[in-house]
N, CA, C and O atoms as a printed pandas DataFrame, in Angstrom:
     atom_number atom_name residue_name chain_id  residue_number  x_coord  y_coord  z_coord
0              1         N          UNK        A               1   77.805  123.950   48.124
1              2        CA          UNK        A               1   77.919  124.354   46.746
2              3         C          UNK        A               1   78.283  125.827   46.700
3              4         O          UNK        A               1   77.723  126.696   47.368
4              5         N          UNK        A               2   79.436  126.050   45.707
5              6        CA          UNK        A               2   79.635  127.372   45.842
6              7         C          UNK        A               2   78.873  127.868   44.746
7              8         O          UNK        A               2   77.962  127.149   44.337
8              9         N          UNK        A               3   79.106  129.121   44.119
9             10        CA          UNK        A               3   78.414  129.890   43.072
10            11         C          UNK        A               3   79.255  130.381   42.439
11            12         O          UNK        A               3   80.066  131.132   42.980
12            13         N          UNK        A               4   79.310  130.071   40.983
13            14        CA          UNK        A               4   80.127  130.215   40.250
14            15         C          UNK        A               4   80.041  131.946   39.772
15            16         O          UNK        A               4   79.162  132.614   40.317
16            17         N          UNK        A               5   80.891  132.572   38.839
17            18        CA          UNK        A               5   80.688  134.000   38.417
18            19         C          UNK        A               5   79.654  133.979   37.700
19            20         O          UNK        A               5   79.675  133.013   36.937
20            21         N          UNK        A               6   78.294  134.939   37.549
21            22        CA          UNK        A               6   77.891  134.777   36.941
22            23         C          UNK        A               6   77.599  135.547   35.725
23            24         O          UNK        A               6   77.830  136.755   35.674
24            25         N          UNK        A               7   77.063  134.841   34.679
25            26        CA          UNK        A               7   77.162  135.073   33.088
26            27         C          UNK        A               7   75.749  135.413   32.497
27            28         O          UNK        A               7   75.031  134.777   31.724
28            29         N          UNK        A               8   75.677  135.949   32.769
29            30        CA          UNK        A               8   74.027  136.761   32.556
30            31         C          UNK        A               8   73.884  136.474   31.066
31            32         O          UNK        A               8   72.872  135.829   30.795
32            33         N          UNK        A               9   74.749  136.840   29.926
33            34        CA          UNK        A               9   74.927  137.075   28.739
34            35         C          UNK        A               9   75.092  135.609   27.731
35            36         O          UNK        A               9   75.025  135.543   26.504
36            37         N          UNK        A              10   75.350  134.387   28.825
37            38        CA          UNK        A              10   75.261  133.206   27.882
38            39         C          UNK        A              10   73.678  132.413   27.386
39            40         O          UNK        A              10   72.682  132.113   28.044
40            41         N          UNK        A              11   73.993  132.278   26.050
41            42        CA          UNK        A              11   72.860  131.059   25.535
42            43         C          UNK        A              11   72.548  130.200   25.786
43            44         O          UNK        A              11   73.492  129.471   25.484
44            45         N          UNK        A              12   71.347  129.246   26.429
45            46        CA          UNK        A              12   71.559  128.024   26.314
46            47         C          UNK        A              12   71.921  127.375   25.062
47            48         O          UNK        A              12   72.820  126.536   25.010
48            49         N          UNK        A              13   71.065  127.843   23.792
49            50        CA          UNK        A              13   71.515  127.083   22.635
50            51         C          UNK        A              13   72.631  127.312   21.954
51            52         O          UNK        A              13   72.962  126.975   20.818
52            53         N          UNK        A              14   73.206  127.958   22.822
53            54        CA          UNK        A              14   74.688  127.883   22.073
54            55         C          UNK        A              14   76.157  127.796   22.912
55            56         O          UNK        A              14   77.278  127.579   22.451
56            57         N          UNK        A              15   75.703  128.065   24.442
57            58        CA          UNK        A              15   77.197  127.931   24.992
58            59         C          UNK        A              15   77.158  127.075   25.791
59            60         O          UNK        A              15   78.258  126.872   26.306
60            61         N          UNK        A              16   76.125  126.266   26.255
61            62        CA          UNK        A              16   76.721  125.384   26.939
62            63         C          UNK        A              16   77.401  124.036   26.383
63            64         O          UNK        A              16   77.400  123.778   25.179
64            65         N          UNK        A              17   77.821  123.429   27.082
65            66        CA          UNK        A              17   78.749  122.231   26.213
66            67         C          UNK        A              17   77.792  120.899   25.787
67            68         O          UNK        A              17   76.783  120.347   26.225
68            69         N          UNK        A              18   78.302  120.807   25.179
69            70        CA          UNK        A              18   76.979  119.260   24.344
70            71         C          UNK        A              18   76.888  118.129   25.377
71            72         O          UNK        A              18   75.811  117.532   25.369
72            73         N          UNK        A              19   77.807  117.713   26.268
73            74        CA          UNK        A              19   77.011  116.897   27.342
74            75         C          UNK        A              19   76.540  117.446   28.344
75            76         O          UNK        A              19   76.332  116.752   29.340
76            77         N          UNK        A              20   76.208  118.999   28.358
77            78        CA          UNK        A              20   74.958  119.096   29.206
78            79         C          UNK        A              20   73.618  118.963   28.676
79            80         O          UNK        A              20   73.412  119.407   27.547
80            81         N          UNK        A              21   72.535  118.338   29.418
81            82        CA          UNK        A              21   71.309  118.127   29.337
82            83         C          UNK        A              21   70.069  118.626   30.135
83            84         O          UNK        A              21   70.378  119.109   31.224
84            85         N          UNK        A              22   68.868  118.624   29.877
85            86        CA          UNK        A              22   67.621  119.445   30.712
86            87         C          UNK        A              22   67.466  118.737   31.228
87            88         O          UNK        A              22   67.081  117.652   30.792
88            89         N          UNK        A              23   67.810  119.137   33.055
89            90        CA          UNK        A              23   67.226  118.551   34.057
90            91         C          UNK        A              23   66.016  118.180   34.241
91            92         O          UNK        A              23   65.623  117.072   34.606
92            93         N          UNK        A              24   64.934  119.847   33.788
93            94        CA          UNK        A              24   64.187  119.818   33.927
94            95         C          UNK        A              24   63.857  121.140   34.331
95            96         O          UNK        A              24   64.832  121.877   34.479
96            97         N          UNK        A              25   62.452  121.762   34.605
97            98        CA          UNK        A              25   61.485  122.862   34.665
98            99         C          UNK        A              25   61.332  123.415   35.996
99           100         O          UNK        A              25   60.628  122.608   36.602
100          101         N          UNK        A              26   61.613  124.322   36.712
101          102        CA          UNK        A              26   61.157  124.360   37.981
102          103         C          UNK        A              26   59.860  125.339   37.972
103          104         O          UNK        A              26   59.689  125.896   36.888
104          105         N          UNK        A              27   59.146  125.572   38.740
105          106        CA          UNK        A              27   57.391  125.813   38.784
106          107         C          UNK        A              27   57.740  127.668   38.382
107          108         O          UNK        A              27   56.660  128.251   38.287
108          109         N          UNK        A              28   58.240  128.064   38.285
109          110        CA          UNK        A              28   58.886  129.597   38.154
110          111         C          UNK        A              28   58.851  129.406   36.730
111          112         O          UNK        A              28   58.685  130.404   36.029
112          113         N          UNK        A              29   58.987  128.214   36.166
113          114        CA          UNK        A              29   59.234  128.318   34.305
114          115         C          UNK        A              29   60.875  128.074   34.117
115          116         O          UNK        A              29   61.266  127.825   32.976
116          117         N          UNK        A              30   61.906  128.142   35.273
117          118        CA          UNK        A              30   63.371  128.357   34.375
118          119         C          UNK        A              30   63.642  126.784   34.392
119          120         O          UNK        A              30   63.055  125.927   35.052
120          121         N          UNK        A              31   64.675  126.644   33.500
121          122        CA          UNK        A              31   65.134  125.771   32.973
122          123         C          UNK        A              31   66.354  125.318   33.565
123          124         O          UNK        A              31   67.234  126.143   33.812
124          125         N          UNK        A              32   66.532  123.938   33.855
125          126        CA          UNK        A              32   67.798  123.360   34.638
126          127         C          UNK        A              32   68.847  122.899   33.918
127          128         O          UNK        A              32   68.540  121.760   33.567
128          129         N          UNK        A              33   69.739  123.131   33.581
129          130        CA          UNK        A              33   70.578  122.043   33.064
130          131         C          UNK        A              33   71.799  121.720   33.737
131          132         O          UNK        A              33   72.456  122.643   34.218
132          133         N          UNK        A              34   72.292  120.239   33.865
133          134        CA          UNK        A              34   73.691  120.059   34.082
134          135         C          UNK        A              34   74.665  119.189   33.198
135          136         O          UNK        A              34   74.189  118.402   32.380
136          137         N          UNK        A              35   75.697  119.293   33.321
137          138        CA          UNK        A              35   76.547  118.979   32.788
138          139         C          UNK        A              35   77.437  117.890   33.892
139          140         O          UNK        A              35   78.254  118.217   34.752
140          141         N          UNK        A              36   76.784  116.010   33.393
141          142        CA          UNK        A              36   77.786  115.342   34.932
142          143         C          UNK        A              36   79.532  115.347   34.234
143          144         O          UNK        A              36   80.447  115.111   35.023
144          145         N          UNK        A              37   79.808  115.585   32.981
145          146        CA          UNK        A              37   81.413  115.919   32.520
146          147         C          UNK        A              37   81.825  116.584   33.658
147          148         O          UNK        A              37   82.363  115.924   34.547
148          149         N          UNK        A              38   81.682  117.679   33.778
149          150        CA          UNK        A              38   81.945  119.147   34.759
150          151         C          UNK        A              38   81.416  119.674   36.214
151          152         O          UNK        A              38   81.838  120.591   36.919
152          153         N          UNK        A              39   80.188  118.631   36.429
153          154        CA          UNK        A              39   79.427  118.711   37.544
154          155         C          UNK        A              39   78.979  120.361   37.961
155          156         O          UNK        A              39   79.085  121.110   38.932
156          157         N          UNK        A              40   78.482  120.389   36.732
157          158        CA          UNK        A              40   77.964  122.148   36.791
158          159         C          UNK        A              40   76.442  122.401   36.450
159          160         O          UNK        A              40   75.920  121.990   35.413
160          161         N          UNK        A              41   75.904  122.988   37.249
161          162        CA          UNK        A              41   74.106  123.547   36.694
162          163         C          UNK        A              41   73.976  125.073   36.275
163          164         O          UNK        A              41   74.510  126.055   36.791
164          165         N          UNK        A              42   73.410  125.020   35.564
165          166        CA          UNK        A              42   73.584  126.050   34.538
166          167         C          UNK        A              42   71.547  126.361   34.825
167          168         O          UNK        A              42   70.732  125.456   34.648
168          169         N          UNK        A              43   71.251  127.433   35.157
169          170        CA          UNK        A              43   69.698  127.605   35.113
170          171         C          UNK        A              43   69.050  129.079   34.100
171          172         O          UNK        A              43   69.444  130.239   34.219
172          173         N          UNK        A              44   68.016  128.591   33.172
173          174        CA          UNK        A              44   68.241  129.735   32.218
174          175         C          UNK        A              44   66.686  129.949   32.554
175          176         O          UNK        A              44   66.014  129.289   33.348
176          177         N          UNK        A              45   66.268  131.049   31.744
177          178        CA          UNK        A              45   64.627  132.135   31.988
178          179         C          UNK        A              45   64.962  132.662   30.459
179          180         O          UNK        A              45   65.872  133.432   30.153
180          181         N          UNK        A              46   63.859  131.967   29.455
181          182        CA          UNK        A              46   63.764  132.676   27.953
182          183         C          UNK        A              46   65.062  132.270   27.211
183          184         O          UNK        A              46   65.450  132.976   26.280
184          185         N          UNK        A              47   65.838  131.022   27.628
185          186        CA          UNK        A              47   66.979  130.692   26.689
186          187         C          UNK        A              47   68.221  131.485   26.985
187          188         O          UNK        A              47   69.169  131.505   26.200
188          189         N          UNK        A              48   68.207  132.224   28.272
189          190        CA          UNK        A              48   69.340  133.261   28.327
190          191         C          UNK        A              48   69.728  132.765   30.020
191          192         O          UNK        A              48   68.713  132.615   30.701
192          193         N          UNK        A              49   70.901  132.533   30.667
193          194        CA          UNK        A              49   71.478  131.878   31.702
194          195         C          UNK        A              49   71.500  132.744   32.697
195          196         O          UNK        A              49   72.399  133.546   32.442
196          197         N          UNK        A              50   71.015  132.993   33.643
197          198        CA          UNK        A              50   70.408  133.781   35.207
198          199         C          UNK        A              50   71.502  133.072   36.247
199          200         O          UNK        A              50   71.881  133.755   37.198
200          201         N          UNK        A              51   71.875  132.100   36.133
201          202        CA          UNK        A              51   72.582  131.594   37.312
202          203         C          UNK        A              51   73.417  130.166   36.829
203          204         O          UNK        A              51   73.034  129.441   35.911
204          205         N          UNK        A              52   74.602  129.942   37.633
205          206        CA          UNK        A              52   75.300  129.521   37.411
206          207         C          UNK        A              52   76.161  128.371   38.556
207          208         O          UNK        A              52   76.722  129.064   39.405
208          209         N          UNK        A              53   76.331  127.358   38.727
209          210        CA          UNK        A              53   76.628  126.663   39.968
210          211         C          UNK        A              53   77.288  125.399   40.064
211          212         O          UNK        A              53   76.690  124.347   39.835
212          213         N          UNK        A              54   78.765  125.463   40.468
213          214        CA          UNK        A              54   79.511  124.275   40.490
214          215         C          UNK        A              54   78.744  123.467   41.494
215          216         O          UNK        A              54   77.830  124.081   42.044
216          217         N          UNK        A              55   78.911  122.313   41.820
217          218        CA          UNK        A              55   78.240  121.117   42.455
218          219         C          UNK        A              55   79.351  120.642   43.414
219          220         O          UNK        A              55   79.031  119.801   44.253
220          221         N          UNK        A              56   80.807  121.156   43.376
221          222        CA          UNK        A              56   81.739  121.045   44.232
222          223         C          UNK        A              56   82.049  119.840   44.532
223          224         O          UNK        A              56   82.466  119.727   45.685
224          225         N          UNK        A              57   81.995  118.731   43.826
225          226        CA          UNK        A              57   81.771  116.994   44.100
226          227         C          UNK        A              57   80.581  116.697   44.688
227          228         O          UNK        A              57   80.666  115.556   45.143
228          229         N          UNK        A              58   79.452  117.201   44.910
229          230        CA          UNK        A              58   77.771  116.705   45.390
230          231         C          UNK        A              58   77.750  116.043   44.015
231          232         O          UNK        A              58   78.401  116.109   42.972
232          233         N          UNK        A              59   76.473  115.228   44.599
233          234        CA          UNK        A              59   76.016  114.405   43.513
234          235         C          UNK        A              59   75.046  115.775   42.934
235          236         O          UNK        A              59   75.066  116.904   43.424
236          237         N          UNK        A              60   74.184  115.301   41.724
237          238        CA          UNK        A              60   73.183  116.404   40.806
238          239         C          UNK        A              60   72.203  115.947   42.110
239          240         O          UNK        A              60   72.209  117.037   42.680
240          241         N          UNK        A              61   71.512  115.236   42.822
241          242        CA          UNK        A              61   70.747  114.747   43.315
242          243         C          UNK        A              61   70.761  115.582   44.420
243          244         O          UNK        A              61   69.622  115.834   44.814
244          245         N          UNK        A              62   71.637  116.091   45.050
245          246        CA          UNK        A              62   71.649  117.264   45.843
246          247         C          UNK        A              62   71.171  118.702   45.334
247          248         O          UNK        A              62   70.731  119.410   46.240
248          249         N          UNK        A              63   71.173  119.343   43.891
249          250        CA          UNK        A              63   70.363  120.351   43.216
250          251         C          UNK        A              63   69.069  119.990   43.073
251          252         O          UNK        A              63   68.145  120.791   42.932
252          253         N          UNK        A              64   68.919  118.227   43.121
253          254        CA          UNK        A              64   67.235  118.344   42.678
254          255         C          UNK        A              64   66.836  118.883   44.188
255          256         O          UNK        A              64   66.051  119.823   44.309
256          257         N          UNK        A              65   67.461  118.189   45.399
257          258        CA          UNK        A              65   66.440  118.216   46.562
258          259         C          UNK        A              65   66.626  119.536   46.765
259          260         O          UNK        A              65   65.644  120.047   47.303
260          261         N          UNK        A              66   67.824  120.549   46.461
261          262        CA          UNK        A              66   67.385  121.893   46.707
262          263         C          UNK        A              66   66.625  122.187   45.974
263          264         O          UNK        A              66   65.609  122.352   46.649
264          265         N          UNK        A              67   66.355  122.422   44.769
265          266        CA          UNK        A              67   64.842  123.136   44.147
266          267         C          UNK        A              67   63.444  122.662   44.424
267          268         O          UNK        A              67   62.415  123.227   44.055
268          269         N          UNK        A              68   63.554  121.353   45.246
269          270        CA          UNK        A              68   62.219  120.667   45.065
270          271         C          UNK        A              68   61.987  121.087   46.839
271          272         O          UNK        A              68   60.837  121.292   47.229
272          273         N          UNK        A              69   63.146  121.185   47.810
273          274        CA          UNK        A              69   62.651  121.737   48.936
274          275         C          UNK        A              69   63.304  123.058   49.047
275          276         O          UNK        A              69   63.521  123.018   50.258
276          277         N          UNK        A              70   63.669  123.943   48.755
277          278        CA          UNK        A              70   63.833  124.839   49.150
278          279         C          UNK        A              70   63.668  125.983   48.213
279          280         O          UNK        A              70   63.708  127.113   48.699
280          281         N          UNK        A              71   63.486  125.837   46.916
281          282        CA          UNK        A              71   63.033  126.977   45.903
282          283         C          UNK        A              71   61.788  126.599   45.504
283          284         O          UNK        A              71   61.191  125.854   46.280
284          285         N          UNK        A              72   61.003  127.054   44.058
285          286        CA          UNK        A              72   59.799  126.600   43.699
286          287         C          UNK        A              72   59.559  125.197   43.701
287          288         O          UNK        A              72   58.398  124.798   43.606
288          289         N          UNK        A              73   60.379  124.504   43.785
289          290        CA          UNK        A              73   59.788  123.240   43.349
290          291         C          UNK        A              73   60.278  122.533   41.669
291          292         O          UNK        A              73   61.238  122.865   40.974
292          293         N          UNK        A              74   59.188  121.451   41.387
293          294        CA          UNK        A              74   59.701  120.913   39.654
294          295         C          UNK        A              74   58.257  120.956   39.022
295          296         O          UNK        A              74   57.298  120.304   39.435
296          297         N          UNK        A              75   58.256  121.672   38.145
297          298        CA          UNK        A              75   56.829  121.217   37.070
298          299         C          UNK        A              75   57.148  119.979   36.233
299          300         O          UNK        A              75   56.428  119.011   35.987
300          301         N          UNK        A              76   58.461  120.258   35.839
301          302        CA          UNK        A              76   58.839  118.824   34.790
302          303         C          UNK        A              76   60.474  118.297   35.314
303          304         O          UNK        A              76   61.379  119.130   35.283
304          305         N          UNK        A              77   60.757  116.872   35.785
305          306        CA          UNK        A              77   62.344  116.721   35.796
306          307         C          UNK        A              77   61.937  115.398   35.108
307          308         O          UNK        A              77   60.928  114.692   35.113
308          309         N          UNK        A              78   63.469  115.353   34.360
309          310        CA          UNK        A              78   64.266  114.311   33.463
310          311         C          UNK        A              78   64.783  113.639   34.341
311          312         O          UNK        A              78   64.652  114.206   35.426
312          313         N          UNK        A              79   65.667  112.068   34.458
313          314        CA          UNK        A              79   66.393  111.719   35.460
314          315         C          UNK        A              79   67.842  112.429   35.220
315          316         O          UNK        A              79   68.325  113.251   34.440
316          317         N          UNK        A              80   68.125  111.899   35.975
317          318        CA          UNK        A              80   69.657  112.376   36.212
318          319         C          UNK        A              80   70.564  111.357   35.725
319          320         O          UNK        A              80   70.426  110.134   35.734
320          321         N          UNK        A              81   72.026  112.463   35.070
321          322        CA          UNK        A              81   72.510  111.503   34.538
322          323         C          UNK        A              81   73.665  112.052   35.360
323          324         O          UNK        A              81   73.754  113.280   35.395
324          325         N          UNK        A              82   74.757  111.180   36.170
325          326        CA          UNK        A              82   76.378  111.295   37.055
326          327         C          UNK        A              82   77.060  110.476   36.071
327          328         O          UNK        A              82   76.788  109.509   35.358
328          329         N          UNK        A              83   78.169  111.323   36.331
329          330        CA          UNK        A              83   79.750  110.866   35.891
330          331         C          UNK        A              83   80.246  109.804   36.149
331          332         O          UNK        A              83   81.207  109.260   35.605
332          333         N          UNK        A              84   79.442  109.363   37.220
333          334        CA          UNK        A              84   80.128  108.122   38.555
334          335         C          UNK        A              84   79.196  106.741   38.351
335          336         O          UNK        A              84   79.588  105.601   38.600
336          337         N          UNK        A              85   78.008  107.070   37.893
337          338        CA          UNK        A              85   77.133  106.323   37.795
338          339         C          UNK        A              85   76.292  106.261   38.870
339          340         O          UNK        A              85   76.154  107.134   39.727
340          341         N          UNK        A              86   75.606  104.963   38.789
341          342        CA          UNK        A              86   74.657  104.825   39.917
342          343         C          UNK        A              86   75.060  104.861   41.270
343          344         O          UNK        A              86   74.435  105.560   42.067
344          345         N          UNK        A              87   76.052  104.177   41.625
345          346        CA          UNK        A              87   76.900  103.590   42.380
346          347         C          UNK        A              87   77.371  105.293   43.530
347          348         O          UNK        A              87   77.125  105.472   44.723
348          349         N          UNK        A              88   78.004  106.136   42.644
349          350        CA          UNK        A              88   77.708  107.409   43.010
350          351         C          UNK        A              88   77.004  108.549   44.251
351          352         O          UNK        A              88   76.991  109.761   44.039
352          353         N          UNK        A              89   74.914  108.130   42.652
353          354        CA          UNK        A              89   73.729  108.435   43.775
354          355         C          UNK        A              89   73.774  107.586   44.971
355          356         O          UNK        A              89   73.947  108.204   46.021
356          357         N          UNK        A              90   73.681  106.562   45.037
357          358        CA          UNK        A              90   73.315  105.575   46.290
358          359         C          UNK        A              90   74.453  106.196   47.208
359          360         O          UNK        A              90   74.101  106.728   48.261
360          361         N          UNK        A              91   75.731  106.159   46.883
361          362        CA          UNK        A              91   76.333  106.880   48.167
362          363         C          UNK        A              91   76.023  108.621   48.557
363          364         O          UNK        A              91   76.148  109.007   49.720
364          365         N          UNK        A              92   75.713  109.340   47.711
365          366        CA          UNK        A              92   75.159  110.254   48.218
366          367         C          UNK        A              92   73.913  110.033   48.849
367          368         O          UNK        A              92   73.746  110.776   49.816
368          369         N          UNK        A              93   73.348  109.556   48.707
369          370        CA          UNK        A              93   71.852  109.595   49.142
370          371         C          UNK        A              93   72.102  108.916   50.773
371          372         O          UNK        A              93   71.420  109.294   51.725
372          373         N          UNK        A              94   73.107  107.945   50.887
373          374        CA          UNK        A              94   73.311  107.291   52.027
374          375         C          UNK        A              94   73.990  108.131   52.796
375          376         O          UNK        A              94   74.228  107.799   53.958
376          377         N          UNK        A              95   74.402  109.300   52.322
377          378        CA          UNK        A              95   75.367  110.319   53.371
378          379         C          UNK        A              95   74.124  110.731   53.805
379          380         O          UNK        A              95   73.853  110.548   54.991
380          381         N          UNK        A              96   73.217  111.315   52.988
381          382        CA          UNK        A              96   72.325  112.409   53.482
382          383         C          UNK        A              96   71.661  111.599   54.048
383          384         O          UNK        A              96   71.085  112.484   54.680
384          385         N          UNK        A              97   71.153  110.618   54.448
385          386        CA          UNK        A              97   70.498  110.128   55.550
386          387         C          UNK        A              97   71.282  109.553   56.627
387          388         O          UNK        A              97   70.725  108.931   57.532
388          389         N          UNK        A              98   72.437  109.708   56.593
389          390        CA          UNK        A              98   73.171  109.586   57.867
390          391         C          UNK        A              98   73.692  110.749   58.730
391          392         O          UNK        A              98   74.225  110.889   59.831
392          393         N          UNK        A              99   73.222  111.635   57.547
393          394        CA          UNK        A              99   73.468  113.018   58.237
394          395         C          UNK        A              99   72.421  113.458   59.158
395          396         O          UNK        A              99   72.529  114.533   59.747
């Protein structure tokens, strides 16, 4: 995953695009959102956007297992919704255990 430029200065309630949705909470308090239109996560602190991150064709299921193993963790996650559907997760999930 690369890292997109980031936009310190955007809203959640106002710039991101209407099919993004809350992932969910990570134990730090910030807020997840992605967008499966664009395959982009967008992470905000107080309604204001800290970070920014294309998904590069990963499934979203690859951002959960990074925050849940390698940053704080989740106080609250939503499921996930892909572009691709289910069909999608199951092949990601089958890479990463063949990896």
């Amino acid at each position: 995953m690369t890292e997109s430029d980031s936009r310190r200065h955007k809203s959640v309630g106002s710039d991101l695009p209407s099919s993004a949705y809350r992932l969910g909470i990570d134990t730090a308090g910030r807020e997840h959102y992605h967008d499966p239109m664009t395959q982009h996560i967008w992470v905000a602190r107080d309604s204001d956007v800290v970070h920014e991150r294309d998904l590069d064709g990963r499934s979203v299921v690859a951002w959960v297992l990074f925050v849940d193993e390698k940053l704080a963790g989740w106080a609250e996650r939503h499921p996930v919704e892909e572009a691709g559907g289910l069909e999608s997760i199951v092949e990601d999930v089958a890479r990463r255990l063949d990896a």
